[in-house]
């Protein structure tokens, strides 16, 4: 809300949210706020926002857009309407070799690359969940960095009921969140859990009234936007480094390199090369 007294500064966390849409997508929408929030919405409410290959290709493109936009600091992933965040792979286009793109006869799992992209993306991604987060839709929220759920949210895996499973992040990240026994229960029994149960088992970060889902999620985003973006980037990479092995180390190491490039020591190497002279690294301390 704008402050009525100009002497009282407006708390950025309380500013109204104005979304600007951009891009030309069929299955999703991509919107941003002037203060640095991007929102990707799956727009297939007639199938509880189930994804087909095209949906995942578009989410991936929107994530690239959000990543490359230097104004964007936080990304929200959500589903259109109040009945579902996402119900997983669209079973109508599930072929015998994976999920089928239009006019293609050989299927694949586009989610594999998308999960990796979300995990490596150096900006926080928040799942904003109303209604069902089921099957591959449940895994999508698990892969997000944070999850804010409405009080009507329902969570669960259904793979073993419909002849599918996610032994990737859908197993490993899930068991990190809720523990091995609970993760096995979720997969082995295919039950549904309400938002309160999900909160209690550490699957999500907060439960809010449905009517406040977006304002509360935006509030969380704005709290993060007020923090150091590079510190958030390094923390995201650090959380995943051990589990991601060499590729986790690579992310952190290259981020260190990014910082090193800003130092006089690294710049001396570059300048010496360009001037075709011997670099003078003696001027820099051999740090303890
Ligand atoms: C979510 C439900 C429990 C909701 O039930 P209800 O409220 O009664 O609604 P419905 O009447 O069932 O649904 C309304 C409407 O939507 C259609 N629909 C819902 N979900 C899907 C879907 N996934 N695909 C296609 N269509 C869907 C439903 O048919 C209705 O349409 P009408 O025309 O009105 O009849 C319930 O809907 C439900 O259980 N849905 C199915 C959930 C499901 O089976 N999901 C797929 C699981 S498998 C998966 O997601 C794999 C994903 C993947 O690609 C993958 C592959 C390999 C490794 C990892 C992954 C990964 O993790 O992603």
Short mmCIF file of C-alpha atoms and ligand atoms in Angstrom, two decimals:
data_model
loop_
_atom_site.label_atom_id
_atom_site.label_comp_id
_atom_site.label_asym_id
_atom_site.label_seq_id
_atom_site.Cartn_x
_atom_site.Cartn_y
_atom_site.Cartn_z
CA UNK A 1 0.00 0.00 0.00
CA UNK A 2 1.25 3.50 -0.80
CA UNK A 3 1.97 5.46 2.35
CA UNK A 4 -0.46 8.34 2.91
CA UNK A 5 2.21 10.25 4.78
CA UNK A 6 5.09 11.01 2.39
CA UNK A 7 7.46 11.18 5.37
CA UNK A 8 6.83 7.47 6.09
CA UNK A 9 8.73 5.31 3.59
CA UNK A 10 6.69 2.58 1.88
CA UNK A 11 7.74 -0.93 2.90
CA UNK A 12 8.65 -2.57 -0.46
CA UNK A 13 7.16 -5.83 0.86
CA UNK A 14 3.76 -4.10 1.05
CA UNK A 15 3.77 -2.60 -2.46
CA UNK A 16 0.93 -3.79 -4.73
CA UNK A 17 1.88 -6.35 -7.37
CA UNK A 18 1.57 -5.28 -11.00
CA UNK A 19 2.40 -8.06 -13.46
CA UNK A 20 3.56 -7.44 -17.04
CA UNK A 21 3.19 -10.36 -19.42
CA UNK A 22 5.79 -11.02 -22.11
CA UNK A 23 6.79 -13.76 -24.54
CA UNK A 24 4.53 -15.75 -26.79
CA UNK A 25 3.61 -19.06 -25.20
CA UNK A 26 0.81 -21.55 -25.73
CA UNK A 27 0.77 -23.58 -22.52
CA UNK A 28 2.19 -21.12 -19.99
CA UNK A 29 2.27 -17.43 -19.21
CA UNK A 30 5.37 -15.46 -18.25
CA UNK A 31 5.00 -12.31 -16.22
CA UNK A 32 7.32 -10.03 -14.28
CA UNK A 33 7.05 -7.23 -11.75
CA UNK A 34 9.09 -4.05 -11.94
CA UNK A 35 10.86 -4.98 -8.70
CA UNK A 36 12.27 -8.29 -9.96
CA UNK A 37 9.81 -11.17 -9.56
CA UNK A 38 9.13 -13.48 -12.51
CA UNK A 39 6.03 -15.69 -12.50
CA UNK A 40 5.64 -18.76 -14.72
CA UNK A 41 2.08 -20.13 -14.77
CA UNK A 42 1.05 -23.45 -16.31
CA UNK A 43 -2.20 -22.62 -18.14
CA UNK A 44 -3.94 -25.97 -18.73
CA UNK A 45 -6.65 -25.94 -16.03
CA UNK A 46 -8.88 -28.32 -18.03
CA UNK A 47 -6.42 -31.13 -17.13
CA UNK A 48 -5.45 -29.79 -13.69
CA UNK A 49 -2.38 -28.19 -15.34
CA UNK A 50 -0.93 -31.53 -16.44
CA UNK A 51 2.12 -30.95 -18.62
CA UNK A 52 2.73 -32.14 -22.15
CA UNK A 53 6.21 -31.84 -23.76
CA UNK A 54 5.31 -28.41 -25.16
CA UNK A 55 4.51 -27.18 -21.63
CA UNK A 56 7.92 -28.25 -20.34
CA UNK A 57 9.73 -26.79 -23.36
CA UNK A 58 7.99 -23.48 -22.67
CA UNK A 59 8.73 -23.53 -18.91
CA UNK A 60 12.35 -24.15 -19.80
CA UNK A 61 12.38 -21.18 -22.22
CA UNK A 62 10.73 -18.95 -19.61
CA UNK A 63 13.33 -19.99 -17.03
CA UNK A 64 16.06 -18.95 -19.47
CA UNK A 65 14.28 -15.60 -19.91
CA UNK A 66 14.11 -15.14 -16.13
CA UNK A 67 17.71 -16.20 -15.68
CA UNK A 68 19.04 -13.83 -18.34
CA UNK A 69 17.00 -10.86 -17.08
CA UNK A 70 19.31 -9.03 -14.68
CA UNK A 71 16.32 -7.35 -13.01
CA UNK A 72 14.78 -10.70 -12.00
CA UNK A 73 15.91 -12.04 -8.63
CA UNK A 74 13.23 -14.62 -7.78
CA UNK A 75 10.99 -16.90 -9.85
CA UNK A 76 7.52 -18.19 -8.96
CA UNK A 77 6.26 -21.40 -10.59
CA UNK A 78 2.51 -21.94 -10.35
CA UNK A 79 -0.60 -23.30 -12.04
CA UNK A 80 -3.62 -21.45 -13.37
CA UNK A 81 -6.71 -21.41 -11.17
CA UNK A 82 -7.28 -22.67 -7.65
CA UNK A 83 -7.87 -26.38 -8.31
CA UNK A 84 -4.36 -27.52 -9.23
CA UNK A 85 -0.73 -26.52 -9.27
CA UNK A 86 0.04 -29.41 -11.63
CA UNK A 87 -1.13 -33.02 -11.99
CA UNK A 88 2.05 -34.31 -13.70
CA UNK A 89 2.51 -35.73 -17.16
CA UNK A 90 -0.50 -35.44 -19.47
CA UNK A 91 -1.57 -39.06 -19.73
CA UNK A 92 -3.30 -38.42 -23.05
CA UNK A 93 0.04 -37.91 -24.79
CA UNK A 94 1.92 -40.61 -22.94
CA UNK A 95 3.24 -42.99 -25.59
CA UNK A 96 5.16 -46.23 -25.31
CA UNK A 97 8.53 -44.47 -25.39
CA UNK A 98 7.82 -41.42 -23.23
CA UNK A 99 5.66 -38.35 -23.73
CA UNK A 100 4.97 -37.43 -27.34
CA UNK A 101 5.44 -34.01 -28.83
CA UNK A 102 2.93 -33.06 -31.53
CA UNK A 103 3.85 -34.64 -34.88
CA UNK A 104 6.60 -36.78 -33.32
CA UNK A 105 6.44 -40.52 -32.98
CA UNK A 106 9.31 -41.04 -30.53
CA UNK A 107 8.63 -39.88 -26.99
CA UNK A 108 10.95 -38.69 -24.28
CA UNK A 109 11.01 -37.29 -20.74
CA UNK A 110 11.50 -33.54 -21.04
CA UNK A 111 11.27 -33.29 -17.25
CA UNK A 112 14.78 -34.74 -16.88
CA UNK A 113 16.43 -31.66 -18.38
CA UNK A 114 13.95 -29.31 -16.74
CA UNK A 115 14.69 -30.62 -13.24
CA UNK A 116 18.44 -30.15 -13.85
CA UNK A 117 17.84 -26.64 -15.20
CA UNK A 118 15.76 -25.68 -12.13
CA UNK A 119 18.37 -27.07 -9.76
CA UNK A 120 21.26 -25.25 -11.48
CA UNK A 121 19.38 -22.00 -12.02
CA UNK A 122 21.21 -19.42 -9.87
CA UNK A 123 18.06 -17.67 -8.65
CA UNK A 124 15.55 -19.01 -6.09
CA UNK A 125 12.43 -20.68 -7.51
CA UNK A 126 9.28 -20.75 -5.35
CA UNK A 127 6.42 -23.15 -6.03
CA UNK A 128 3.10 -21.40 -5.35
CA UNK A 129 0.67 -24.28 -4.87
CA UNK A 130 -3.12 -24.15 -4.85
CA UNK A 131 -4.99 -27.45 -5.14
CA UNK A 132 -3.32 -30.59 -6.43
CA UNK A 133 0.44 -31.06 -6.71
CA UNK A 134 0.31 -34.66 -7.87
CA UNK A 135 2.65 -37.08 -9.70
CA UNK A 136 5.19 -35.22 -11.83
CA UNK A 137 3.51 -32.01 -10.59
CA UNK A 138 4.49 -33.00 -7.07
CA UNK A 139 8.07 -33.56 -8.19
CA UNK A 140 8.09 -30.08 -9.77
CA UNK A 141 7.36 -28.48 -6.39
CA UNK A 142 9.95 -30.72 -4.70
CA UNK A 143 12.57 -29.46 -7.18
CA UNK A 144 11.65 -25.83 -6.46
CA UNK A 145 13.70 -24.19 -3.71
CA UNK A 146 10.70 -23.19 -1.57
CA UNK A 147 7.00 -24.06 -1.56
CA UNK A 148 4.16 -21.87 -0.33
CA UNK A 149 0.85 -23.72 -0.28
CA UNK A 150 -2.74 -22.60 -0.04
CA UNK A 151 -4.86 -24.31 2.59
CA UNK A 152 -6.63 -26.27 -0.18
CA UNK A 153 -3.38 -27.84 -1.46
CA UNK A 154 -3.04 -31.62 -1.77
CA UNK A 155 0.24 -33.38 -2.30
CA UNK A 156 1.13 -36.87 -3.45
CA UNK A 157 2.83 -39.23 -5.86
CA UNK A 158 0.75 -41.50 -8.08
CA UNK A 159 3.41 -43.13 -10.26
CA UNK A 160 3.00 -46.72 -9.05
CA UNK A 161 -0.78 -46.39 -9.62
CA UNK A 162 -0.37 -45.35 -13.25
CA UNK A 163 2.76 -47.28 -14.22
CA UNK A 164 5.36 -44.57 -13.73
CA UNK A 165 7.97 -43.48 -11.17
CA UNK A 166 10.57 -40.79 -10.61
CA UNK A 167 13.69 -42.32 -9.08
CA UNK A 168 15.62 -39.08 -9.75
CA UNK A 169 15.08 -35.95 -7.66
CA UNK A 170 11.55 -37.22 -7.03
CA UNK A 171 13.15 -39.83 -4.74
CA UNK A 172 16.43 -38.27 -3.55
CA UNK A 173 15.27 -34.70 -2.91
CA UNK A 174 11.99 -35.89 -1.47
CA UNK A 175 13.75 -38.10 1.06
CA UNK A 176 16.08 -35.23 1.98
CA UNK A 177 13.00 -33.13 2.71
CA UNK A 178 10.85 -35.58 4.66
CA UNK A 179 13.22 -38.44 5.55
CA UNK A 180 13.63 -41.84 3.93
CA UNK A 181 10.76 -43.65 5.65
CA UNK A 182 8.23 -40.91 4.86
CA UNK A 183 9.46 -40.61 1.26
CA UNK A 184 9.02 -44.36 0.84
CA UNK A 185 5.53 -44.12 2.33
CA UNK A 186 4.66 -41.37 -0.16
CA UNK A 187 5.82 -43.49 -3.10
CA UNK A 188 4.79 -46.94 -1.87
CA UNK A 189 1.24 -46.05 -0.77
CA UNK A 190 0.38 -43.21 -3.18
CA UNK A 191 -1.71 -41.40 -0.55
CA UNK A 192 -2.62 -37.76 -0.69
CA UNK A 193 -1.58 -35.33 2.06
CA UNK A 194 -3.20 -32.01 2.89
CA UNK A 195 -1.30 -28.75 3.30
CA UNK A 196 -1.05 -29.00 7.09
CA UNK A 197 0.33 -32.56 6.90
CA UNK A 198 2.80 -31.42 4.23
CA UNK A 199 3.95 -28.59 6.48
CA UNK A 200 4.37 -30.90 9.45
CA UNK A 201 6.53 -33.34 7.46
CA UNK A 202 8.82 -30.55 6.13
CA UNK A 203 7.63 -30.90 2.53
CA UNK A 204 6.64 -27.23 2.23
CA UNK A 205 7.56 -23.92 3.85
CA UNK A 206 4.20 -22.35 4.69
CA UNK A 207 0.44 -22.77 4.48
CA UNK A 208 -1.63 -19.66 3.84
CA UNK A 209 -5.32 -19.02 3.16
CA UNK A 210 -6.12 -19.57 -0.51
CA UNK A 211 -7.23 -15.94 -0.94
CA UNK A 212 -3.81 -14.77 0.27
CA UNK A 213 -1.66 -17.23 -1.67
CA UNK A 214 -0.22 -14.77 -4.16
CA UNK A 215 0.21 -11.82 -1.78
CA UNK A 216 1.98 -14.03 0.75
CA UNK A 217 4.20 -15.63 -1.92
CA UNK A 218 5.10 -12.20 -3.29
CA UNK A 219 5.94 -11.13 0.28
CA UNK A 220 8.41 -14.04 0.56
CA UNK A 221 9.85 -13.06 -2.84
CA UNK A 222 10.30 -9.44 -1.79
CA UNK A 223 12.06 -10.50 1.40
CA UNK A 224 14.54 -12.42 -0.77
CA UNK A 225 14.85 -9.54 -3.25
CA UNK A 226 16.05 -7.35 -0.37
CA UNK A 227 18.98 -9.71 0.21
CA UNK A 228 22.30 -10.12 -1.59
CA UNK A 229 21.61 -11.94 -4.90
CA UNK A 230 25.10 -13.40 -5.03
CA UNK A 231 24.83 -14.73 -1.48
CA UNK A 232 21.53 -16.42 -2.41
CA UNK A 233 23.11 -17.85 -5.57
CA UNK A 234 26.02 -19.30 -3.60
CA UNK A 235 23.73 -20.71 -0.93
CA UNK A 236 21.57 -22.47 -3.55
CA UNK A 237 24.67 -23.99 -5.12
CA UNK A 238 26.08 -24.95 -1.70
CA UNK A 239 22.92 -26.79 -0.66
CA UNK A 240 23.23 -29.02 -3.73
CA UNK A 241 27.01 -29.33 -4.01
CA UNK A 242 27.55 -32.54 -2.06
CA UNK A 243 24.64 -34.42 -3.63
CA UNK A 244 25.50 -33.27 -7.15
CA UNK A 245 29.10 -34.49 -6.83
CA UNK A 246 31.55 -33.11 -9.39
CA UNK A 247 28.85 -31.03 -11.07
CA UNK A 248 27.91 -29.52 -7.72
CA UNK A 249 31.56 -28.66 -7.09
CA UNK A 250 31.81 -27.29 -10.62
CA UNK A 251 28.98 -24.83 -9.99
CA UNK A 252 30.56 -23.55 -6.77
CA UNK A 253 34.06 -23.48 -8.31
CA UNK A 254 32.91 -21.50 -11.31
CA UNK A 255 31.05 -19.10 -9.03
CA UNK A 256 34.35 -18.59 -7.15
CA UNK A 257 35.93 -17.90 -10.53
CA UNK A 258 33.29 -15.26 -11.22
CA UNK A 259 34.28 -13.48 -8.01
CA UNK A 260 38.01 -13.95 -8.71
CA UNK A 261 37.64 -12.21 -12.07
CA UNK A 262 36.72 -9.06 -10.14
CA UNK A 263 40.03 -9.05 -8.21
CA UNK A 264 43.19 -7.07 -9.13
CA UNK A 265 45.11 -10.37 -8.98
CA UNK A 266 43.07 -12.01 -11.76
CA UNK A 267 43.01 -8.78 -13.73
CA UNK A 268 46.82 -8.59 -13.59
CA UNK A 269 46.92 -11.91 -15.47
CA UNK A 270 44.54 -10.61 -18.13
CA UNK A 271 46.31 -7.24 -18.52
CA UNK A 272 49.76 -8.85 -18.74
CA UNK A 273 48.53 -11.18 -21.49
CA UNK A 274 47.05 -8.29 -23.46
CA UNK A 275 50.23 -6.16 -23.02
CA UNK A 276 52.43 -9.15 -23.96
CA UNK A 277 54.39 -8.78 -20.71
CA UNK A 278 55.21 -11.08 -17.81
CA UNK A 279 52.50 -10.92 -15.12
CA UNK A 280 53.58 -9.43 -11.78
CA UNK A 281 51.89 -11.67 -9.24
CA UNK A 282 54.53 -10.78 -6.61
CA UNK A 283 52.49 -7.73 -5.65
CA UNK A 284 49.75 -9.98 -4.22
CA UNK A 285 49.90 -11.58 -0.77
CA UNK A 286 50.36 -15.33 -0.46
CA UNK A 287 47.35 -15.60 1.78
CA UNK A 288 47.42 -17.76 4.92
C1 LIG B 1 -5.25 -34.92 -9.60
C2 LIG B 1 -6.47 -35.80 -9.40
C3 LIG B 1 -6.33 -36.61 -8.14
C4 LIG B 1 -7.70 -34.86 -9.26
O1 LIG B 1 -8.89 -35.58 -9.18
P1 LIG B 1 -10.31 -34.86 -9.46
O2 LIG B 1 -10.39 -33.59 -8.68
O3 LIG B 1 -11.35 -35.88 -9.23
O4 LIG B 1 -10.26 -34.39 -10.96
P2 LIG B 1 -10.39 -35.27 -12.28
O5 LIG B 1 -11.81 -35.33 -12.69
O6 LIG B 1 -9.67 -36.54 -12.14
O7 LIG B 1 -9.55 -34.35 -13.29
C5 LIG B 1 -10.12 -33.24 -13.97
C6 LIG B 1 -9.81 -33.39 -15.43
O8 LIG B 1 -8.40 -33.34 -15.60
C7 LIG B 1 -7.93 -34.50 -16.26
N1 LIG B 1 -6.59 -34.83 -15.76
C8 LIG B 1 -6.17 -34.73 -14.51
N2 LIG B 1 -4.89 -35.10 -14.42
C9 LIG B 1 -4.48 -35.43 -15.65
C10 LIG B 1 -3.27 -35.89 -16.24
N3 LIG B 1 -2.16 -36.06 -15.48
N4 LIG B 1 -3.25 -36.14 -17.55
C11 LIG B 1 -4.33 -35.94 -18.32
N5 LIG B 1 -5.53 -35.51 -17.85
C12 LIG B 1 -5.60 -35.26 -16.54
C13 LIG B 1 -8.95 -35.56 -15.90
O9 LIG B 1 -8.91 -36.63 -16.82
C14 LIG B 1 -10.24 -34.74 -15.98
O10 LIG B 1 -10.56 -34.55 -17.32
P3 LIG B 1 -12.07 -34.78 -17.85
O11 LIG B 1 -12.02 -34.53 -19.31
O12 LIG B 1 -12.87 -33.76 -17.08
O13 LIG B 1 -12.42 -36.18 -17.47
C15 LIG B 1 -6.72 -36.71 -10.60
O14 LIG B 1 -7.06 -35.91 -11.70
C16 LIG B 1 -5.56 -37.55 -10.96
O15 LIG B 1 -5.25 -38.51 -10.29
N6 LIG B 1 -4.92 -37.22 -12.07
C17 LIG B 1 -3.93 -38.04 -12.73
C18 LIG B 1 -2.61 -37.88 -12.06
C19 LIG B 1 -1.57 -38.65 -12.87
O16 LIG B 1 -1.75 -39.80 -13.18
N7 LIG B 1 -0.47 -37.97 -13.21
C20 LIG B 1 0.58 -38.52 -13.99
C21 LIG B 1 1.55 -39.23 -13.12
S1 LIG B 1 2.95 -39.85 -14.00
C22 LIG B 1 3.84 -38.45 -14.22
O17 LIG B 1 3.49 -37.38 -13.84
C23 LIG B 1 5.12 -38.65 -14.92
C24 LIG B 1 5.74 -37.34 -15.29
C25 LIG B 1 7.02 -37.49 -16.03
O18 LIG B 1 7.08 -37.03 -17.15
C26 LIG B 1 8.18 -38.19 -15.46
C27 LIG B 1 8.67 -39.22 -16.21
C28 LIG B 1 9.73 -39.94 -15.77
C29 LIG B 1 10.38 -39.61 -14.57
C30 LIG B 1 9.93 -38.52 -13.84
C31 LIG B 1 8.81 -37.83 -14.26
C32 LIG B 1 8.39 -36.70 -13.40
O19 LIG B 1 8.54 -36.78 -12.19
O20 LIG B 1 7.86 -35.70 -13.85
#
